[in-house]
Every structure is written in structure tokens, then in C-alpha cells.
Coordinates of C-alpha atoms in Angstrom, one line a residue:
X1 CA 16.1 -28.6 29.9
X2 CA 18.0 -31.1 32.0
X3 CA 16.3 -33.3 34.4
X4 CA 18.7 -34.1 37.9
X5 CA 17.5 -37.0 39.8
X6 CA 19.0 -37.0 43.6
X7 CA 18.9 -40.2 44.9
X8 CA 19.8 -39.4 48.4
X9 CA 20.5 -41.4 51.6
X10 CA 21.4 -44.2 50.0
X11 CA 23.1 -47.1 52.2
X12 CA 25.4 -48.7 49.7
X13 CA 26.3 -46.6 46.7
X14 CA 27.8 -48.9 44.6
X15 CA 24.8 -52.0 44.9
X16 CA 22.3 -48.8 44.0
X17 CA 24.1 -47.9 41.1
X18 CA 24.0 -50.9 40.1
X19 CA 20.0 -51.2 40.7
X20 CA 19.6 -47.8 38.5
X21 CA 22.0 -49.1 36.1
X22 CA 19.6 -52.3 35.8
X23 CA 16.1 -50.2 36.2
X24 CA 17.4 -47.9 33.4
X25 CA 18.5 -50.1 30.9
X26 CA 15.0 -51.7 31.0
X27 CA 12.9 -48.7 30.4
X28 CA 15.2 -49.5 27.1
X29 CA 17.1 -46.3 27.9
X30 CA 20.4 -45.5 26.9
X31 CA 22.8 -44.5 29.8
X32 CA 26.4 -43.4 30.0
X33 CA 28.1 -44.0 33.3
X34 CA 30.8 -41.4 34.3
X35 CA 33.6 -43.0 37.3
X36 CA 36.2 -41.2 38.5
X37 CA 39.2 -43.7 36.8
X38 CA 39.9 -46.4 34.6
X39 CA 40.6 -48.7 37.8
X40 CA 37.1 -47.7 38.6
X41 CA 35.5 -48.4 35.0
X42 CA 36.9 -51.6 36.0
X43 CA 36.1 -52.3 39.5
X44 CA 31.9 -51.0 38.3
X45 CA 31.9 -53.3 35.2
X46 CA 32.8 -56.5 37.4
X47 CA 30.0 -55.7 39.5
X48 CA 27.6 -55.0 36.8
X49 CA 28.5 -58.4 35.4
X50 CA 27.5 -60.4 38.1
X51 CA 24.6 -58.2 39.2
X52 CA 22.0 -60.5 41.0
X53 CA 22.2 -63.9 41.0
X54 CA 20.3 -64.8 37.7
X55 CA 20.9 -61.6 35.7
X56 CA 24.0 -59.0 34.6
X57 CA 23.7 -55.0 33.4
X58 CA 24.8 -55.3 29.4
X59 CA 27.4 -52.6 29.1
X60 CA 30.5 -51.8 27.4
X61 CA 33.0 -49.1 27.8
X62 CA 32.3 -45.9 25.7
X63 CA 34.4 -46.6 22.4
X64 CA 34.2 -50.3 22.1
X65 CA 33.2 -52.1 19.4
X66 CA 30.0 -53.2 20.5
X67 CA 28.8 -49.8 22.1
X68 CA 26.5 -49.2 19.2
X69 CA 24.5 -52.1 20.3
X70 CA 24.9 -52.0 23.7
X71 CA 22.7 -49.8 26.3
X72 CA 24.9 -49.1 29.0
X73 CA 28.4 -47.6 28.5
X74 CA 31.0 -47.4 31.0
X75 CA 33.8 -44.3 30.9
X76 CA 36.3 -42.7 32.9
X77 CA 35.7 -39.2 31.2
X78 CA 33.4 -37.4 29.6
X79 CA 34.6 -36.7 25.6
X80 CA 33.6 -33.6 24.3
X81 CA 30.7 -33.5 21.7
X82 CA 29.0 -36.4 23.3
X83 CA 25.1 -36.2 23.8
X84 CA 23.1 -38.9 25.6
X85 CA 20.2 -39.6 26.9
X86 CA 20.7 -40.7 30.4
X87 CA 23.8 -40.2 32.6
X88 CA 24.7 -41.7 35.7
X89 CA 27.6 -39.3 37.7
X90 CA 29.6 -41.5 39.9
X91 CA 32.9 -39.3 38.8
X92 CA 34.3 -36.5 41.7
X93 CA 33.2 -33.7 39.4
X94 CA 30.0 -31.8 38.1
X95 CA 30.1 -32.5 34.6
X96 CA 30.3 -29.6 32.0
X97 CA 27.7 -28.8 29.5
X98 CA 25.3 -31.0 31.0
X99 CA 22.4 -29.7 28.5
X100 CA 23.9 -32.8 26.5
X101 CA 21.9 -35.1 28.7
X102 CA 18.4 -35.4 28.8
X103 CA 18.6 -36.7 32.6
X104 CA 21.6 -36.9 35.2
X105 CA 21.4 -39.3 38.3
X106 CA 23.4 -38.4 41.3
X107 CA 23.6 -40.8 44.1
X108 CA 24.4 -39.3 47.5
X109 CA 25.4 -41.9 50.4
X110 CA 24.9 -41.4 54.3
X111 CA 28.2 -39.6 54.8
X112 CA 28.9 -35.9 55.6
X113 CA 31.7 -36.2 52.2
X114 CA 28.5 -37.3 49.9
X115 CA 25.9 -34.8 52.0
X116 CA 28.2 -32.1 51.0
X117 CA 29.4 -32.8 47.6
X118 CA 25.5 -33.6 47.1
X119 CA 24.5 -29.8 48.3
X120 CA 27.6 -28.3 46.2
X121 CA 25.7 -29.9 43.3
X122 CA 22.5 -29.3 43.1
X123 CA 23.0 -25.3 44.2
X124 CA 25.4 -25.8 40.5
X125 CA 22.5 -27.5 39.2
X126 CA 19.5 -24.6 40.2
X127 CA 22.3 -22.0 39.1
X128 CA 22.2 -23.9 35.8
X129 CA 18.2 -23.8 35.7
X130 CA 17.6 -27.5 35.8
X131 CA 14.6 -29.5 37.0
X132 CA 15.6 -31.4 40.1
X133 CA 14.2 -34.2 41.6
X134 CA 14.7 -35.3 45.0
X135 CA 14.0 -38.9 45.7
X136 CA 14.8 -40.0 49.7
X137 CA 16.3 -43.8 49.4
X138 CA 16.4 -43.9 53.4
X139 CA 14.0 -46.9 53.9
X140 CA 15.6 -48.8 50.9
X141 CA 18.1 -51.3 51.8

């Protein structure tokens, strides 16, 4: 069974993705990281580059060369077949046949838009029969 991780009220998306990106990759796990575009495959990998100011996320995008080798893939949709341990949603969509993970994050911001796409998905998620976890990021800058 699929575990979902809800990482909810989170101040700045995009620097905690980056933190779970970093935290993940060091529990030696291997995580795919779904975005919404390949402008936004792009945009993510720049920041995961200069993550910190003494360390970078090692990723590639899904399909390279190197992604053998490397722990964190970037991609800008989900091909069908693919299983993987760990995957990070940052796409606009609930992604289908989600018993191909082992885990799914879902980070939810501080705005009503993320509140509600957050409660559209986890209702999906309990339909689904997942195990959810809810973990409240409110006193974490």
C-alpha cells in the first residue's frame, strides 16, 4: 500500500521541496520529482543546484544518461510503467496508478488554492485506501 505524506502549511513551497528533496536523497532513497512543465523541470533543477550555500541535490531529469546513477530525477510527466520508490508531486494533478510508489509527498502552502487542491487530494487518496500522514510545517520557516 501507498504511503502519502502531507506536508501542510508550509511558508515557501519551493525552498521545502528543496529541503525534502535533500532529506530524501540522504536516507539514500530514490525519488522522482513530478512539475507541472518542462520550464518548471528547469526552473526546480536550478534551485536544486545551488541548494544551501556548501551543498547541491544530485539529480538529473528522468531519461538522461546518468539517471541510473543518480538519486533524484526531475520530469515533467509521469511515463507509464514507471515504479519508484519515492515521489515528490509538485505537478497540478493527482497522479494515476499511484500503487507504483512506495511513498508520495505532497506539499501544501498557506494559500486557500493549495488548502483546497490539498483536501481534493487526500479525500482521492482515502478513496484509494492509502496510509496518510499528516505532518503540520507551520512553525518551520
Amino acid at each position: 500500500m501507498t504511503k502519502i505524506d502531507f506536508y501542510t502549511n508550509v511558508s515557501d513551497p519551493q525552498a521545502f521541496a528543496c529541503r525534502l528533496a535533500d532529506t530524501v536523497q540522504r536516507k539514500k532513497e530514490r525519488l522522482l520529482i513530478w512539475l507541472e512543465s518542462e520550464r518548471s523541470v528547469e526552473v526546480f533543477s536550478n534551485r536544486l543546484w545551488s541548494f544551501g550555500d556548501t551543498r547541491f541535490v544530485p539529480h538529473c531529469r528522468l531519461g538522461a544518461p546518468e539517471a541510473a546513477e543518480t538519486p533524484v530525477w526531475l520530469a515533467a510527466s509521469l511515463p507509464d510503467g514507471l515504479s519508484h520508490p519515492v515521489l515528490l508531486n509538485l505537478g497540478p494533478h493527482l497522479p494515476y496508478e499511484i500503487g507504483r510508489f512506495e511513498r508520495i509527498l505532497e506539499i501544501v502552502g498557506r494559500d486557500p488554492e493549495s488548502l483546497s487542491t490539498a483536501r481534493e487530494r487526500f479525500r482521492a487518496y482515502r478513496e484509494q485506501g492509502c496510509e496518510i500522514e499528516h505532518h503540520d510545517m507551520s512553525q518551520t520557516p
